[in-house]
């Protein structure tokens, strides 16, 4: 009994629906079940449950299995890649093999011949099988397997000695497919960066996910095609593939699943080849509202009040990667409208904002933050966003803009909100100008959230907790146990910690007196300033993060 017959006799599809699926199957060369899923007529789980019932085959949850290494070696890798079959266990001369296609009888016959074992198919979703193959056999393993065995690549340099050969190899369909797989996997895993690192005997690929680098499983033969992979990336980014002695920077634009992804590429020569870091800028994952960033109602109300003011300087502070630019974009999204002209100067412009005039910094032609800011003030803006205040010239221009009736939003690299005023003074801005133009500053950090799929409540050992974390008697905290959804880390997604300082007379007086940061903090505390760490403990008690995450990014 074939799949078409099963679907019709069980009333899961009508004749016309089956006809549509068969037409798509022929037009795009798909398997019938994939055509049905693509049309949205049935889910993969519905199809698998039907096949399991009709064919008396068990279904398995691959995420819950631990597979012995010798079992994984029971099948040739080419069969695993080509047929999407994974051996999961062996007992009494029977090899249990996970598949999403129970009708591929020829594949099971091939396995019997190649292994000398009886084959027992078990059913699992295709995505789960693909994840298992990637985790155990390596990212892009099927493509590399084809490349290693491809006759048309014999004699082509894979070491990068010949520029002409390298260009030819970088344009091979298999190399193009491999680079695409690396980027698509990063997007699917929500990575912010891809690190490609050359070593003497292997090439490492690491993804930065939720702020933490995680190594991707890479087949050993990936090292052979290191130069070709890097050359392909350089071609996409319009870089010079023959130049391997100096750093180069470029940009790539991708469409992944209907989403626009910009990739900033940095290539640096290293001892065993060129290292590449690609920063992924996914527009779908950055344009948050202020509430989505993790601000509580009190902080949000104060923050919204500051960015609604007609003039003044507001600074967002924190280390690289703490989400400062995302917060500024969210602030602009909250205030833009037909009655305001908003102009930004950024290095580089990371995301396009509807209704905002954005200007990129270009140091090669002398277009700096300071020059851009002075020029845009002649364009009658209401709100100006400067990517970062780095020097006295930019700080002075920002101060003058605020004094002449503009709201200026920008970022600084300081550890806390109180230090931002002193940083401007250290740059050379007069204290009275800082105190009169600065309306507030907000320090922020990003902490990881416990994974929603595997999180649990637990009763902590109070002796192991930081002394300043106060819990109610019997209060439980949240932690993630680790599962495939979070790549075994126990965390998925991040939220923000915020320390919002609103300028008042007491703080302004300390700034004019050039008081050290602790005295400014004390003046802020008197008017309700909540420190980063205290905001962290609120989120720990609410189950939004863990004590270790807060300790990691805040200091006593």
XYZ file of C-alpha atoms in Angstrom:
556
model
C 0.000 0.000 0.000
C 1.580 3.304 -1.068
C 1.331 6.665 0.674
C -1.285 8.076 -1.714
C -3.603 5.136 -1.032
C -3.115 5.446 2.722
C -3.943 9.152 2.735
C -7.100 8.687 0.693
C -8.427 5.626 2.510
C -7.897 7.306 5.898
C -9.645 10.491 4.762
C -6.639 12.685 5.464
C -6.585 14.149 1.957
C -9.180 14.687 -0.758
C -8.584 13.724 -4.386
C -8.023 17.357 -5.361
C -5.553 17.913 -2.529
C -3.633 14.785 -3.506
C -3.581 15.992 -7.122
C -2.095 19.329 -5.993
C 0.546 17.530 -3.955
C 1.453 15.214 -6.847
C 1.749 18.222 -9.179
C 4.134 19.946 -6.748
C 6.065 16.694 -6.342
C 6.628 16.436 -10.100
C 7.341 20.144 -10.579
C 9.983 20.448 -7.846
C 11.247 16.873 -7.631
C 10.113 16.458 -4.021
C 9.107 13.365 -2.125
C 5.325 13.188 -1.844
C 5.308 13.638 1.921
C 7.531 16.755 1.636
C 5.179 18.181 -1.023
C 2.182 17.604 1.276
C 3.980 19.311 4.171
C 5.097 22.229 1.961
C 1.494 22.812 0.861
C 0.406 22.791 4.510
C -2.093 19.973 3.949
C -0.672 17.879 6.819
C 2.123 18.204 9.338
C 5.091 15.848 9.326
C 3.980 14.485 12.694
C 0.544 13.578 11.273
C 2.175 11.725 8.391
C 4.562 9.849 10.660
C 1.781 8.838 13.046
C -0.205 7.497 10.081
C 2.741 5.457 8.822
C 3.568 4.186 12.310
C -0.004 2.971 12.772
C -0.413 1.418 9.327
C 3.024 -0.188 9.100
C 3.284 -1.134 12.800
C 6.539 0.781 13.214
C 7.638 2.453 16.439
C 8.209 6.223 16.680
C 11.191 7.536 18.650
C 12.195 10.844 20.239
C 15.781 11.224 19.024
C 16.433 14.086 21.463
C 16.044 11.679 24.364
C 18.441 9.020 23.033
C 22.100 8.485 23.842
C 23.712 6.664 20.924
C 26.945 4.703 21.386
C 29.828 5.757 19.049
C 30.246 2.217 17.685
C 26.583 2.205 16.633
C 27.075 5.461 14.704
C 29.945 3.832 12.838
C 27.767 0.887 11.777
C 26.722 2.582 8.519
C 28.844 4.218 5.815
C 28.598 8.007 6.016
C 27.537 8.259 2.357
C 24.387 6.248 3.053
C 23.608 8.338 6.133
C 23.935 11.604 4.190
C 22.191 10.421 1.023
C 19.295 8.537 2.581
C 18.933 10.505 5.842
C 19.150 7.312 7.911
C 20.715 7.150 11.367
C 21.562 3.937 13.295
C 20.416 4.296 16.906
C 20.842 0.851 18.532
C 21.779 -2.770 17.867
C 20.536 -5.886 19.618
C 20.455 -9.602 18.715
C 21.714 -9.017 15.190
C 19.102 -6.313 14.498
C 20.138 -2.746 13.703
C 17.475 -0.137 14.559
C 17.634 2.713 12.049
C 15.763 6.037 12.336
C 14.123 7.278 9.138
C 11.432 9.711 8.089
C 10.580 7.673 4.971
C 9.241 4.217 5.772
C 8.591 3.494 2.069
C 12.252 3.593 0.993
C 12.553 -0.197 0.883
C 15.573 -0.127 -1.447
C 17.543 1.771 1.191
C 16.800 -0.869 3.821
C 17.874 -3.619 1.381
C 21.148 -1.762 0.778
C 21.712 -1.577 4.528
C 21.152 -5.321 4.940
C 23.726 -6.041 2.240
C 26.307 -3.557 3.542
C 26.009 -4.468 7.237
C 24.987 -8.160 7.173
C 22.378 -7.315 9.814
C 18.607 -7.337 9.873
C 17.279 -3.768 9.659
C 14.425 -2.525 11.819
C 13.217 0.942 10.735
C 11.888 3.320 13.383
C 10.235 6.632 12.555
C 11.391 10.119 13.539
C 10.834 13.637 12.144
C 13.224 14.645 9.388
C 14.382 17.781 11.232
C 15.344 15.673 14.257
C 17.289 13.302 12.019
C 19.101 16.216 10.343
C 20.047 17.669 13.751
C 21.373 14.296 14.864
C 23.442 13.937 11.696
C 24.917 17.430 12.161
C 25.750 16.865 15.814
C 27.379 13.452 15.297
C 28.755 13.577 11.757
C 29.500 17.283 11.452
C 28.130 20.405 9.787
C 28.065 20.068 5.987
C 29.307 16.499 6.153
C 27.289 15.358 3.145
C 28.609 18.211 0.992
C 32.193 17.536 2.083
C 31.717 13.837 1.390
C 30.689 14.685 -2.164
C 33.619 17.090 -2.559
C 36.224 14.638 -1.325
C 34.983 11.983 -3.717
C 34.255 14.273 -6.675
C 36.325 13.466 -9.760
C 36.051 17.011 -11.109
C 37.908 18.406 -8.087
C 40.957 16.220 -8.549
C 44.029 18.323 -9.295
C 42.415 21.526 -8.064
C 44.387 23.273 -5.329
C 42.641 23.240 -1.946
C 45.515 24.835 -0.059
C 45.226 28.271 -1.621
C 48.642 28.206 -3.335
C 47.187 29.096 -6.731
C 44.914 32.125 -6.907
C 43.430 31.009 -10.210
C 42.673 27.497 -8.955
C 41.250 28.960 -5.756
C 38.847 31.180 -7.683
C 37.733 28.150 -9.712
C 37.197 26.007 -6.628
C 35.392 28.778 -4.731
C 32.841 28.891 -7.551
C 32.165 25.124 -7.386
C 28.539 24.335 -6.549
C 29.638 22.143 -3.631
C 31.711 24.939 -2.038
C 28.857 27.402 -2.522
C 26.480 24.928 -0.880
C 28.865 24.378 2.029
C 29.234 28.099 2.795
C 25.462 28.515 2.555
C 25.005 25.645 5.035
C 27.377 27.303 7.507
C 25.453 30.596 7.375
C 21.957 29.052 7.365
C 22.855 26.890 10.373
C 23.998 30.035 12.212
C 20.729 31.817 11.418
C 18.657 28.794 12.501
C 20.596 28.591 15.776
C 20.069 32.353 16.432
C 23.828 33.008 16.337
C 25.033 36.614 16.345
C 28.512 35.748 15.018
C 30.263 32.988 13.079
C 33.953 32.422 13.877
C 36.009 30.453 11.327
C 39.405 29.759 12.880
C 42.354 28.075 11.090
C 44.707 25.789 13.017
C 47.594 23.619 11.887
C 45.655 20.377 11.508
C 41.995 21.403 11.634
C 39.567 24.256 11.065
C 37.179 25.273 13.847
C 33.763 26.853 13.337
C 32.144 28.450 16.373
C 28.812 30.227 16.740
C 28.144 32.929 19.326
C 24.696 32.092 20.662
C 23.171 34.194 23.448
C 26.555 35.823 23.942
C 28.502 32.565 24.429
C 30.689 30.868 21.820
C 29.644 27.293 21.052
C 31.707 25.006 18.833
C 29.996 23.477 15.811
C 30.659 19.849 15.017
C 32.880 19.901 11.922
C 34.016 16.881 9.860
C 37.826 16.442 9.781
C 37.940 16.836 5.989
C 36.672 20.439 6.344
C 40.335 21.448 6.876
C 41.201 20.439 3.299
C 38.797 23.010 1.889
C 39.628 25.825 4.303
C 41.095 28.121 1.625
C 38.182 27.468 -0.746
C 35.592 28.214 1.964
C 37.301 31.471 2.941
C 37.710 32.470 -0.715
C 33.998 31.881 -1.300
C 33.166 34.150 1.656
C 35.543 36.810 0.310
C 33.916 36.641 -3.140
C 30.471 37.130 -1.558
C 31.774 40.113 0.427
C 33.474 41.663 -2.640
C 36.941 41.271 -1.129
C 40.234 40.527 -2.886
C 40.779 36.752 -2.714
C 44.405 37.084 -3.849
C 45.271 39.374 -0.924
C 46.066 37.258 2.122
C 48.540 39.523 3.928
C 46.336 42.322 5.322
C 42.940 42.501 7.075
C 39.864 43.076 4.907
C 36.270 44.009 5.736
C 33.138 43.520 3.651
C 29.419 42.904 3.732
C 27.039 40.227 2.401
C 23.239 40.269 2.099
C 21.269 37.023 2.367
C 17.661 35.930 2.233
C 17.118 33.045 4.658
C 13.596 31.685 4.920
C 12.120 34.979 3.746
C 14.187 36.961 6.284
C 16.720 39.616 5.275
C 20.068 38.949 6.948
C 23.040 41.305 6.591
C 26.456 39.786 7.288
C 29.452 41.938 8.206
C 32.645 40.095 7.293
C 36.087 40.615 8.831
C 39.062 38.636 7.465
C 42.417 38.690 9.265
C 45.611 36.805 8.247
C 46.816 34.337 10.884
C 49.696 31.898 11.134
C 47.817 28.919 9.623
C 45.605 30.815 7.180
C 42.982 33.530 7.324
C 40.543 33.817 10.215
C 37.021 35.022 9.481
C 34.394 36.519 11.770
C 30.933 37.145 10.345
C 28.496 39.301 12.340
C 24.903 38.383 11.487
C 22.463 41.282 11.539
C 18.991 39.763 11.418
C 16.374 42.509 11.154
C 13.659 40.196 12.451
C 15.556 39.777 15.733
C 16.509 43.332 16.600
C 13.535 45.658 16.253
C 12.132 45.090 19.710
C 9.769 47.272 21.682
C 11.066 48.689 24.939
C 8.910 46.263 26.938
C 10.369 43.278 25.063
C 13.861 44.277 26.152
C 13.120 43.253 29.739
C 12.404 46.624 31.355
C 9.937 46.514 34.210
C 7.097 49.026 34.331
C 8.918 51.479 36.612
C 12.106 51.587 34.516
C 10.100 51.725 31.292
C 8.029 54.669 32.530
C 11.131 56.642 33.540
C 12.964 55.772 30.318
C 9.992 56.714 28.118
C 9.712 60.015 29.977
C 13.356 60.821 29.201
C 13.236 60.013 25.479
C 10.025 62.041 25.120
C 11.840 65.186 26.253
C 12.464 67.854 23.596
C 16.192 68.292 24.268
C 19.138 66.949 26.247
C 21.657 64.102 26.052
C 20.713 60.568 27.051
C 23.453 57.926 27.158
C 23.268 54.135 27.130
C 26.411 52.558 28.585
C 27.925 49.111 28.821
C 30.592 46.868 27.293
C 30.591 45.648 23.690
C 27.760 43.191 23.070
C 25.531 44.415 25.894
C 22.703 45.473 23.569
C 23.211 49.259 23.637
C 22.418 49.776 19.940
C 19.339 47.554 20.189
C 18.064 49.701 23.063
C 18.618 52.897 21.064
C 16.761 51.435 18.076
C 13.886 50.457 20.369
C 13.879 54.007 21.767
C 13.733 55.494 18.257
C 10.920 53.115 17.315
C 8.992 54.342 20.362
C 9.216 58.032 19.446
C 9.351 58.278 15.641
C 6.309 59.723 13.947
C 5.239 62.241 11.312
C 5.812 65.140 13.712
C 9.510 64.411 14.362
C 12.593 64.404 12.154
C 15.043 61.757 13.351
C 18.594 61.472 11.973
C 21.277 58.974 13.008
C 25.060 58.792 12.460
C 26.270 55.206 12.786
C 29.434 53.169 12.236
C 28.148 51.181 10.425
C 24.392 51.452 9.876
C 23.331 48.026 11.151
C 19.576 48.095 10.505
C 17.302 50.227 8.388
C 14.612 52.000 10.404
C 11.470 53.171 8.622
C 10.985 56.913 9.037
C 14.572 57.539 10.198
C 17.314 59.248 8.137
C 20.475 57.171 8.687
C 24.014 58.279 7.799
C 26.992 55.876 7.733
C 30.386 56.949 9.068
C 33.165 56.674 6.462
C 36.624 57.290 7.930
C 38.353 56.808 4.555
C 36.837 60.039 3.240
C 36.878 61.866 6.583
C 33.177 61.358 7.381
C 33.455 61.004 11.185
C 30.813 61.067 13.932
C 31.729 64.674 14.687
C 31.536 65.874 11.057
C 28.322 63.968 10.453
C 26.712 65.402 13.582
C 27.654 68.994 12.741
C 26.329 68.550 9.194
C 22.983 67.033 10.177
C 22.244 69.864 12.604
C 21.689 71.968 9.462
C 18.962 69.512 8.422
C 16.638 70.685 11.207
C 16.404 67.403 13.189
C 14.364 66.974 16.361
C 16.138 63.804 17.512
C 19.735 62.808 16.769
C 21.215 59.379 17.465
C 25.023 59.060 17.466
C 26.324 55.502 17.335
C 29.028 56.198 19.921
C 30.726 59.163 21.589
C 34.420 58.332 21.270
C 36.295 61.644 21.490
C 36.110 65.283 22.600
C 35.051 66.543 19.166
C 31.980 64.272 19.071
C 31.182 64.922 22.741
C 31.398 68.717 22.207
C 29.187 68.546 19.105
C 26.631 66.431 21.004
C 26.648 68.924 23.889
C 26.104 71.851 21.538
C 23.260 69.990 19.803
C 21.551 69.380 23.141
C 21.964 73.028 24.152
C 20.354 74.217 20.912
C 17.157 72.252 21.423
C 17.819 68.729 20.143
C 17.368 65.370 21.855
C 20.650 63.468 21.490
C 20.832 59.705 22.075
C 24.192 57.925 22.121
C 26.327 55.197 23.719
C 29.449 55.127 25.868
C 31.709 52.334 27.076
C 31.451 52.659 30.870
C 30.653 50.085 33.532
C 27.798 51.929 35.210
C 25.434 54.830 34.619
C 27.158 57.206 37.065
C 30.523 56.892 35.298
C 29.105 58.250 32.032
C 29.187 61.862 33.241
C 32.778 61.521 34.419
C 33.783 59.957 31.093
C 32.525 63.041 29.222
C 34.461 65.259 31.643
C 37.609 63.136 31.137
C 37.219 63.651 27.374
C 37.379 67.385 27.989
C 33.750 68.575 28.211
C 33.280 71.185 30.929
C 31.433 69.835 34.023
C 28.811 72.611 33.928
C 27.976 71.662 30.305
C 27.619 67.990 31.232
C 25.341 68.756 34.181
C 23.161 71.144 32.181
C 22.736 69.026 29.015
C 22.709 65.447 30.293
C 19.187 64.291 31.198
C 20.052 60.733 32.160
C 22.156 57.619 31.582
C 21.370 53.937 31.592
C 23.834 51.092 32.083
C 22.765 47.701 30.807
C 23.860 44.079 30.501
C 22.398 41.010 28.823
C 21.818 37.798 30.787
C 20.642 34.450 29.468
C 17.148 33.133 30.137
C 16.515 29.553 31.303
C 15.316 27.419 28.389
C 11.513 27.307 28.287
C 11.541 23.632 27.229
C 13.720 22.210 30.000
C 13.521 24.725 32.865
C 12.572 23.573 36.337
C 11.992 25.080 39.754
C 14.463 24.069 42.449
C 15.194 24.915 46.049
C 18.658 26.515 46.156
C 21.369 25.898 48.715
C 21.433 29.292 50.446
C 25.092 28.860 51.402
C 26.105 28.885 47.716
C 24.162 32.024 46.806
C 25.662 35.540 46.794
C 25.139 37.281 50.107
C 23.235 40.193 48.586
C 20.602 37.932 46.973
C 17.708 37.956 49.431
C 15.044 35.263 49.061
C 11.766 34.670 50.830
C 11.700 31.552 53.071
C 11.133 28.502 50.854
C 11.367 30.516 47.627
C 12.393 28.463 44.602
C 14.556 29.573 41.687
C 14.579 28.546 38.013
C 17.255 26.711 36.046
C 17.498 24.883 32.728
C 18.502 21.230 32.654
C 19.746 21.223 29.053
C 17.943 19.825 26.006
C 18.236 19.861 22.173
C 16.127 23.038 22.053
C 18.900 24.936 23.878
C 21.838 22.840 22.553
C 22.260 21.346 26.010
C 23.148 24.679 27.645
C 20.004 25.123 29.734
C 19.597 28.656 28.331
C 17.746 30.074 25.338
C 17.304 33.779 24.671
C 18.432 36.766 26.725
C 16.921 39.597 28.715
C 18.335 42.908 29.897
C 19.441 44.240 33.269
C 19.056 48.001 33.602
C 20.449 50.743 35.835
C 18.670 53.994 34.966
C 19.984 57.243 36.439
C 17.801 60.329 35.930
C 19.599 63.643 36.326
C 18.522 65.795 39.303
C 19.940 68.745 41.243
C 21.912 66.574 43.682
C 23.581 64.583 40.897
C 24.236 67.760 38.864
C 25.960 69.331 41.866
C 28.265 66.312 42.239
C 29.120 66.462 38.531
C 29.994 70.181 38.714
C 32.249 69.405 41.711
C 33.933 66.602 39.657
C 32.982 64.175 42.398
C 34.063 60.540 41.893
C 31.511 58.004 40.623
C 30.702 56.511 44.084
C 29.473 59.919 45.265
C 27.324 60.324 42.151
C 25.924 56.828 42.780
C 25.126 57.813 46.388
C 23.292 60.926 45.168
C 21.349 58.804 42.705
C 20.514 56.189 45.353
C 18.942 58.897 47.462
C 16.467 59.518 44.644
C 15.709 55.846 43.934
C 18.537 54.671 41.616
C 18.460 50.854 41.330
C 21.780 49.225 40.511
C 22.343 46.620 37.798
C 22.886 43.872 40.328
C 19.669 44.706 42.169
C 17.721 44.580 38.908
C 19.395 41.215 38.318
C 18.169 39.817 41.652
C 14.622 40.944 40.814
C 14.826 38.943 37.580
C 16.330 35.944 39.401
C 13.433 35.898 41.859
C 11.009 36.189 38.910
C 12.607 33.167 37.197
C 13.887 35.209 34.230
C 17.559 34.303 34.772
C 19.924 32.547 37.201
C 22.207 33.840 39.994
C 25.342 32.771 38.084
C 24.339 34.866 35.067
C 23.880 37.985 37.215
C 27.178 37.441 39.051
C 28.959 36.936 35.715
C 28.028 40.360 34.342
C 27.834 42.570 37.443
C 30.296 43.500 40.161
C 29.745 44.244 43.815
